[in-house]
Coordinates of C-alpha atoms and ligand atoms in Angstrom, one line a residue:
Chain A
M19 CA -0.3 0.2 0.1
I20 CA 1.1 3.6 -1.5
S21 CA 0.9 6.0 1.7
R22 CA 0.1 9.2 0.7
R23 CA 2.8 11.8 1.4
S24 CA 4.7 9.8 -0.2
F25 CA 2.7 9.6 -4.2
C26 CA 2.1 12.9 -3.3
K27 CA 5.7 13.5 -2.9
K28 CA 7.0 10.9 -6.0
S29 CA 4.4 12.4 -7.8
L30 CA 6.1 16.3 -7.3
L31 CA 9.3 14.3 -8.1
I32 CA 9.3 13.3 -11.7
A33 CA 6.7 15.6 -12.7
G34 CA 9.9 18.3 -11.3
G35 CA 11.6 15.8 -13.3
L36 CA 9.9 15.9 -16.4
A37 CA 9.3 19.9 -16.7
I38 CA 13.2 20.1 -16.5
P39 CA 13.7 18.5 -20.0
L40 CA 11.1 19.7 -21.2
S41 CA 11.9 23.3 -20.9
C42 CA 15.3 22.4 -23.4
L43 CA 12.9 21.2 -25.2
E44 CA 11.7 24.1 -25.8
L45 CA 14.9 26.3 -26.3
F46 CA 15.6 24.3 -29.5
D47 CA 12.2 24.1 -31.0
P48 CA 12.0 22.4 -33.9
K49 CA 9.2 24.9 -35.6
R50 CA 12.2 27.8 -34.6
L51 CA 14.6 25.6 -37.0
L52 CA 12.7 26.3 -39.7
A53 CA 12.0 30.5 -38.5
E54 CA 11.0 32.2 -41.3
K55 CA 12.9 30.7 -44.8
D56 CA 12.9 33.9 -46.0
D57 CA 13.8 33.8 -50.0
T58 CA 12.6 36.9 -50.5
G59 CA 15.2 39.7 -49.7
A60 CA 18.9 40.0 -50.6
R61 CA 22.0 38.4 -51.2
W62 CA 24.1 40.7 -51.3
V63 CA 27.6 39.3 -52.7
F64 CA 30.5 41.3 -54.4
L65 CA 32.0 41.9 -56.8
V66 CA 36.5 43.2 -58.1
D67 CA 38.0 43.4 -61.4
T68 CA 41.1 43.5 -60.1
R69 CA 42.6 44.7 -63.7
K70 CA 41.1 47.8 -63.3
C71 CA 42.4 48.5 -59.7
V72 CA 45.2 50.9 -59.6
G73 CA 46.2 50.6 -56.1
C74 CA 45.0 54.2 -55.0
G75 CA 43.9 52.6 -51.1
F76 CA 41.0 55.2 -51.2
C77 CA 38.6 52.7 -50.4
V78 CA 40.9 51.8 -47.1
K79 CA 40.6 55.1 -45.9
G80 CA 37.1 55.3 -46.9
C81 CA 36.3 51.7 -45.2
K82 CA 38.8 53.0 -41.7
V83 CA 37.3 56.6 -41.6
E84 CA 33.5 55.7 -42.3
N85 CA 33.6 51.5 -40.5
E86 CA 35.2 53.4 -37.0
V87 CA 37.8 51.6 -37.0
P88 CA 41.3 53.6 -35.7
Y89 CA 43.4 55.4 -39.1
D90 CA 46.5 54.6 -37.6
A91 CA 46.7 50.9 -35.9
N92 CA 48.0 48.2 -38.1
V93 CA 44.2 47.0 -38.9
T94 CA 42.4 47.7 -41.2
R95 CA 38.6 45.8 -41.8
T96 CA 40.0 45.5 -46.4
W97 CA 42.9 45.9 -47.6
V98 CA 44.6 45.7 -51.7
E99 CA 47.3 42.8 -51.8
R100 CA 49.6 44.2 -54.5
Y101 CA 51.7 41.1 -56.7
I102 CA 54.6 42.1 -58.6
V103 CA 55.9 38.5 -60.8
T104 CA 58.7 38.9 -61.8
K105 CA 60.3 36.9 -65.3
D106 CA 62.5 34.2 -62.3
G107 CA 59.0 33.5 -62.0
K108 CA 58.8 35.2 -58.1
T109 CA 56.2 36.3 -56.5
H110 CA 56.3 39.6 -54.9
I111 CA 53.6 41.1 -51.9
D112 CA 53.3 44.1 -49.3
S113 CA 50.5 45.3 -48.7
P114 CA 52.1 48.7 -46.6
K115 CA 49.3 49.4 -43.9
G116 CA 46.3 47.9 -45.4
A117 CA 47.6 50.3 -48.7
R118 CA 45.8 53.1 -46.4
D119 CA 48.3 54.7 -48.0
G120 CA 48.4 53.5 -51.4
F121 CA 51.6 52.4 -53.4
P122 CA 53.3 56.1 -52.8
N123 CA 56.6 53.5 -54.3
K124 CA 58.2 51.3 -56.5
G125 CA 59.7 49.1 -53.9
I126 CA 58.5 46.1 -52.4
D127 CA 57.4 47.1 -48.1
I128 CA 59.6 43.7 -46.6
G129 CA 58.6 45.0 -43.4
H130 CA 60.8 47.0 -41.2
G131 CA 60.1 49.9 -43.0
R132 CA 63.1 47.7 -46.0
L133 CA 61.8 48.3 -49.6
E134 CA 63.2 45.6 -52.1
E135 CA 63.8 48.0 -55.8
I136 CA 62.2 45.5 -58.3
K137 CA 63.7 46.6 -62.2
D138 CA 61.4 47.5 -63.9
D139 CA 62.1 45.5 -66.7
D140 CA 61.6 42.9 -65.0
I141 CA 58.5 42.8 -64.4
E142 CA 56.5 39.3 -65.5
K143 CA 54.0 40.8 -65.0
A144 CA 52.2 43.7 -61.8
F145 CA 48.6 44.0 -60.8
F146 CA 46.6 44.8 -57.3
V147 CA 44.0 43.1 -55.7
P148 CA 41.4 44.3 -53.3
K149 CA 40.7 41.7 -50.1
L150 CA 37.8 41.9 -47.5
C151 CA 34.7 40.1 -45.7
N152 CA 34.1 36.9 -48.6
Q153 CA 30.7 37.2 -46.5
C154 CA 30.6 33.3 -47.2
D155 CA 27.6 31.4 -47.6
N156 CA 29.1 29.6 -45.4
P157 CA 31.1 30.7 -43.1
P158 CA 32.7 28.7 -40.7
C159 CA 33.4 31.2 -38.3
V160 CA 29.6 31.8 -37.3
Q161 CA 30.2 28.1 -36.6
V162 CA 32.7 28.0 -34.2
C163 CA 31.6 31.4 -32.2
P164 CA 30.6 29.5 -29.0
V165 CA 28.2 32.5 -28.4
G166 CA 26.3 33.2 -30.8
A167 CA 28.2 36.6 -31.4
T168 CA 29.2 36.1 -35.3
Y169 CA 26.1 35.0 -37.3
Q170 CA 24.9 35.3 -40.6
T171 CA 21.9 37.7 -41.4
A172 CA 19.4 36.3 -44.2
D173 CA 21.0 38.5 -46.4
G174 CA 24.1 37.2 -46.3
V175 CA 25.3 39.4 -44.4
V176 CA 27.6 37.3 -41.4
L177 CA 27.6 40.2 -38.2
V178 CA 28.9 40.2 -34.9
D179 CA 27.3 41.4 -32.2
R180 CA 29.7 43.9 -29.2
S181 CA 27.9 43.6 -27.0
W182 CA 27.8 40.0 -27.1
C183 CA 31.2 39.2 -27.9
I184 CA 33.9 37.3 -25.4
G185 CA 36.6 38.0 -27.5
C186 CA 38.2 34.8 -27.3
G187 CA 39.0 34.7 -30.8
Y188 CA 37.9 31.8 -32.6
C189 CA 36.5 33.7 -35.0
I190 CA 39.6 34.9 -36.0
M191 CA 41.2 31.8 -35.9
G192 CA 38.8 30.3 -37.9
C193 CA 38.3 32.4 -40.7
P194 CA 40.7 31.1 -43.7
Y195 CA 41.0 34.1 -45.1
G196 CA 42.6 35.9 -42.0
V197 CA 39.9 38.7 -43.0
R198 CA 39.5 38.5 -38.2
F199 CA 40.9 40.9 -35.6
F200 CA 40.4 42.8 -31.8
H201 CA 38.6 45.9 -32.5
P202 CA 41.6 48.3 -30.7
V203 CA 39.0 50.1 -29.7
F204 CA 36.4 47.8 -28.8
H205 CA 38.2 44.6 -27.6
V206 CA 36.0 42.4 -29.9
A207 CA 36.5 40.7 -33.3
E208 CA 35.9 43.0 -35.7
K209 CA 35.5 42.3 -40.3
C210 CA 34.1 44.2 -42.8
N211 CA 30.1 43.5 -42.8
F212 CA 29.7 45.6 -46.3
C213 CA 28.8 48.4 -45.3
Y214 CA 25.7 47.3 -43.5
H215 CA 23.9 51.0 -42.5
R216 CA 24.2 52.2 -46.1
I217 CA 23.5 48.8 -48.0
T218 CA 20.7 48.0 -46.3
K219 CA 19.6 52.8 -47.0
G220 CA 19.8 51.8 -50.7
M221 CA 23.1 53.2 -50.7
Q222 CA 27.2 51.2 -51.8
T223 CA 29.5 50.9 -49.5
A224 CA 32.0 53.3 -48.3
C225 CA 34.6 50.9 -50.7
V226 CA 32.9 50.9 -53.3
D227 CA 31.8 54.6 -53.4
S228 CA 35.1 55.4 -52.6
C229 CA 36.7 53.7 -56.2
A230 CA 36.5 56.1 -58.5
F231 CA 37.6 53.8 -60.6
G232 CA 34.7 50.3 -60.9
A233 CA 37.1 48.2 -59.2
R234 CA 34.6 47.2 -56.9
R235 CA 30.8 47.2 -56.4
V236 CA 28.2 45.6 -54.4
G237 CA 24.6 43.6 -55.7
N238 CA 21.9 41.4 -55.0
L239 CA 22.6 37.9 -56.4
R240 CA 18.9 37.9 -56.2
D241 CA 17.4 40.3 -58.4
P242 CA 18.6 39.0 -62.4
E243 CA 18.5 42.3 -64.0
D244 CA 21.5 43.7 -61.4
P245 CA 24.3 44.8 -62.8
V246 CA 26.8 42.6 -60.9
T247 CA 25.0 39.2 -60.7
R248 CA 24.7 39.8 -64.4
V249 CA 28.4 39.2 -64.3
I250 CA 28.5 36.8 -61.8
M251 CA 26.6 34.2 -63.6
T252 CA 27.7 34.9 -67.3
E253 CA 31.8 36.1 -67.5
R254 CA 34.6 33.9 -66.2
V255 CA 35.0 35.2 -62.0
N256 CA 36.0 32.9 -59.6
V257 CA 36.4 33.2 -55.7
L258 CA 39.7 32.7 -53.0
K259 CA 39.8 29.2 -51.9
E260 CA 37.0 27.6 -53.0
E261 CA 39.1 24.6 -52.1
Y262 CA 37.6 24.7 -48.0
G263 CA 34.4 25.2 -49.2
T264 CA 33.9 27.7 -48.1
K265 CA 31.1 29.6 -50.1
P266 CA 32.6 32.5 -50.4
Q267 CA 30.4 35.5 -52.3
V268 CA 33.2 38.4 -53.3
F269 CA 34.0 37.5 -56.9
Y270 CA 37.0 38.3 -58.6
L271 CA 37.0 39.5 -62.0
G272 CA 41.5 38.9 -63.3
L273 CA 42.1 36.8 -61.0
S274 CA 45.6 35.1 -61.2
K275 CA 47.1 31.9 -60.6
E276 CA 49.8 33.8 -56.9
V277 CA 46.7 35.0 -55.5
K278 CA 45.4 33.2 -52.2
Chain B
M29 CA 14.1 10.7 0.5
K30 CA 16.0 9.2 2.9
S31 CA 17.6 6.7 0.3
H32 CA 21.2 7.8 0.1
V33 CA 20.5 6.9 -4.0
W34 CA 18.2 9.4 -4.1
R35 CA 20.3 12.6 -2.9
P36 CA 22.9 13.2 -5.1
L37 CA 20.2 13.2 -7.9
V38 CA 18.3 15.9 -6.5
V39 CA 21.2 18.5 -6.0
V40 CA 21.5 17.2 -9.9
L41 CA 17.8 18.9 -10.6
V42 CA 18.3 21.5 -8.3
V43 CA 21.2 22.8 -9.9
I44 CA 19.9 22.1 -13.2
A45 CA 16.7 24.1 -12.6
L46 CA 19.0 27.2 -11.0
V47 CA 21.0 27.5 -14.5
L48 CA 17.9 27.2 -16.4
V49 CA 16.7 30.8 -13.6
A50 CA 19.4 32.2 -14.8
R51 CA 19.2 31.1 -17.8
K52 CA 16.4 32.9 -18.1
F53 CA 17.6 36.2 -16.8
L54 CA 21.2 36.6 -18.6
V55 CA 19.6 35.6 -22.2
P56 CA 18.1 38.5 -23.6
A57 CA 14.4 37.9 -24.1
D58 CA 15.6 38.4 -28.2
F59 CA 18.4 36.2 -28.1
G60 CA 17.0 33.1 -30.8
V61 CA 17.5 31.7 -33.8
G62 CA 16.8 33.5 -37.3
A63 CA 16.2 32.8 -40.8
R64 CA 19.3 30.7 -41.2
G65 CA 19.1 28.3 -38.7
Y66 CA 21.0 27.0 -35.4
M67 CA 24.4 27.3 -37.2
Y68 CA 24.5 30.5 -38.8
G69 CA 22.1 32.4 -37.5
W70 CA 21.5 31.9 -33.6
H71 CA 22.4 34.9 -32.8
R72 CA 20.3 38.5 -30.9
A73 CA 17.8 39.6 -33.5
G74 CA 17.8 43.3 -32.0
N75 CA 21.8 43.1 -32.9
E76 CA 20.1 43.6 -36.5
Q77 CA 18.9 46.8 -36.2
Q78 CA 21.7 48.0 -34.5
W79 CA 24.0 47.4 -37.3
K80 CA 21.7 49.1 -39.5
D81 CA 21.8 52.2 -37.2
V82 CA 25.6 52.4 -37.2
K83 CA 25.8 56.4 -38.6
V84 CA 26.2 57.5 -42.4
K85 CA 29.3 59.4 -42.7
Y86 CA 30.1 59.4 -46.5
K87 CA 27.6 61.1 -47.9
T88 CA 28.4 60.9 -51.9
A89 CA 29.1 64.1 -54.6
A90 CA 25.2 62.9 -55.1
F91 CA 24.8 64.8 -51.5
C92 CA 27.2 67.8 -52.4
K93 CA 25.8 68.4 -55.4
D94 CA 22.4 70.6 -53.8
C95 CA 24.0 73.2 -52.4
H96 CA 27.2 73.2 -54.9
P97 CA 26.3 73.2 -57.9
D98 CA 29.0 74.5 -60.1
K99 CA 30.9 72.0 -58.3
Y100 CA 29.6 69.0 -59.5
D101 CA 29.2 69.8 -62.5
E102 CA 32.9 71.2 -63.0
M103 CA 33.8 67.3 -61.8
K104 CA 31.4 66.3 -63.6
E105 CA 33.3 67.3 -67.5
S106 CA 36.0 66.5 -66.0
P107 CA 38.8 63.3 -66.2
H108 CA 38.6 63.6 -62.8
R109 CA 35.4 62.6 -62.7
N110 CA 34.2 59.4 -61.3
I111 CA 35.9 61.0 -57.6
N112 CA 33.5 61.2 -55.2
C113 CA 34.3 65.1 -53.3
E114 CA 34.5 63.6 -49.8
N115 CA 37.9 61.7 -51.4
C116 CA 39.8 64.8 -50.5
H117 CA 37.3 67.0 -48.8
G118 CA 36.5 64.6 -46.1
P119 CA 33.1 62.7 -45.0
A120 CA 30.2 64.8 -45.3
L121 CA 29.7 64.0 -41.4
N122 CA 28.1 66.7 -40.3
H123 CA 28.7 69.1 -42.7
P124 CA 27.2 71.4 -43.3
D125 CA 25.9 72.3 -39.8
D126 CA 29.5 71.9 -39.0
P127 CA 31.3 73.4 -41.7
R128 CA 34.6 73.1 -39.6
S129 CA 33.7 69.5 -39.3
L130 CA 34.9 68.8 -43.8
T131 CA 39.1 68.1 -43.4
I132 CA 40.5 68.6 -46.5
D133 CA 43.5 66.9 -47.6
R134 CA 45.7 69.6 -49.8
S135 CA 48.5 67.3 -49.5
R136 CA 51.3 66.4 -52.4
E137 CA 50.7 62.7 -51.1
L138 CA 46.8 61.8 -52.1
C139 CA 47.4 63.1 -55.4
A140 CA 50.3 60.3 -55.5
R141 CA 48.6 57.8 -54.2
C142 CA 47.1 57.2 -58.2
H143 CA 50.1 59.9 -60.7
T144 CA 53.0 58.5 -59.2
R145 CA 54.0 56.7 -61.6
L146 CA 53.5 53.1 -61.4
P147 CA 55.1 50.3 -64.6
Y148 CA 52.5 47.8 -64.1
P149 CA 51.0 46.7 -67.4
N150 CA 48.6 44.1 -66.2
S151 CA 46.6 46.9 -64.3
G152 CA 44.7 49.6 -64.8
R153 CA 47.9 51.8 -62.8
G154 CA 50.4 51.1 -65.7
V155 CA 48.2 53.0 -68.4
M156 CA 47.6 55.8 -65.6
K157 CA 49.5 59.3 -66.7
G158 CA 52.2 59.4 -63.9
I159 CA 55.3 60.8 -62.5
D160 CA 58.1 60.2 -60.0
P161 CA 57.9 61.8 -56.9
T162 CA 61.5 61.9 -55.7
T163 CA 61.8 65.0 -58.7
H164 CA 59.1 66.1 -60.5
N165 CA 58.6 68.8 -58.3
V166 CA 59.2 68.0 -54.2
G167 CA 57.8 69.9 -52.1
L168 CA 55.7 71.6 -54.4
D169 CA 51.9 70.4 -53.6
C170 CA 50.4 69.7 -56.7
V171 CA 47.8 71.4 -56.8
T172 CA 50.0 75.1 -56.7
C173 CA 49.5 73.6 -60.7
H174 CA 47.3 71.4 -60.5
W175 CA 43.6 72.8 -60.9
P176 CA 42.4 69.1 -59.2
H177 CA 38.5 70.5 -60.3
D178 CA 39.3 70.1 -64.2
P179 CA 43.5 69.0 -63.3
R180 CA 43.7 70.0 -67.2
K181 CA 42.9 74.0 -65.9
E182 CA 45.5 75.6 -64.6
G183 CA 46.8 75.5 -61.3
H184 CA 45.6 78.0 -57.8
K185 CA 48.8 80.2 -58.2
R186 CA 50.8 81.8 -55.4
Ligands
SF4_26 S1 35.9 36.0 -45.0 FE1 36.4 34.3 -42.7 S2 34.9 35.9 -41.5 FE2 34.4 37.0 -43.4 S3 32.0 34.9 -43.7 FE3 33.7 34.0 -44.7 S4 35.1 33.2 -42.6 FE4 34.3 34.7 -41.2
SF4_27 S1 40.3 53.0 -54.2 FE1 39.5 51.2 -56.0 S2 41.3 51.4 -56.7 FE2 41.5 52.3 -55.7 S3 42.9 50.9 -54.4 FE3 40.6 50.3 -53.8 S4 39.9 49.3 -55.2 FE4 42.0 49.9 -56.4

């Protein structure tokens, strides 16, 4: 015979015990997993034409000012690399201060304030490659963020929640493109976000507006009439490190095999 | 409840309950799953709006045009037509309310960004008009001789 006291105790215990896993389930409601799959908005992408870039670095300057990245700190959301391939088959690459001040001389910056001079006649080919966050479709930086501070919006842009980031640096390690860094003022992970405050207002990104040569363009991949989408669909575009499976959404025209 | 087998279980359940209660208070109400699911969209929804609200600093030439149509038109006719006013004049920010917020850059270095000659045949740089800044009128600002709004015209004579 079960006593009333022990019946009450046991049923309370079982009810309580069941309530806990149930409240856990509430946190992982599968219906919210399917949350409005919004395919109607934009999917922001970027197009870089390396043949047009002249390495003036106005994009880097504009980006730093627009996005409040301290001007003199050696970090930047976007940067421009110079590639010089010489006739002996060597590739020389530099990006002094991310090309914040452009490339004011012919010498290649080899660090410690020293320049390596390359004779004009030795140059096989030379060009500039602007780089920025690829807003990957499979962003590893988001997967490794333990707290959900780095996330991807429905329109494809990867954002960092400054008040939620704990500064663990996993995303900085996880990004195969090395586009992430610690913001020297906010002390949280920082990256290019395609000037989210501008593109969502119908404007261009600051780097696109600063570029007088049309080397940078931003577009909406879900709009078949978008001129950038047209180029991506019909011309021979390339992405960086495709083999990583991150599905980068920054497309390059005129990319050369020396560019990694 | 006297059994030594049950006691640790109760402790575990209490701890779990405490964690869940603490979580309820610590995690913002809008923290949840967005359109891209748990793998990519696990975030605080309000943060999207916070990023959208960031202040725009560069307002583009279309903004300058309203008050300075003469300058705008002169630029549009010149070989410098694709350069936005703010590349040299600094971001419009609170201009015109606070005219001093403009930071005009008339330096040699600014022009040298494009006009230092670099012999790079495979990029746009190779075909640009360039000089060697170490020999070309060293010490003078380019705007002394060249008018930046239309480089075909003469600059400010001192
Ligand atoms: S490029 Fe790097 S930071 Fe940008 S989305 Fe991809 S993995 Fe993340
Ligand atoms: S502003 Fe345009 S041309 Fe100049 S470095 Fe940047 S991408 Fe290249």
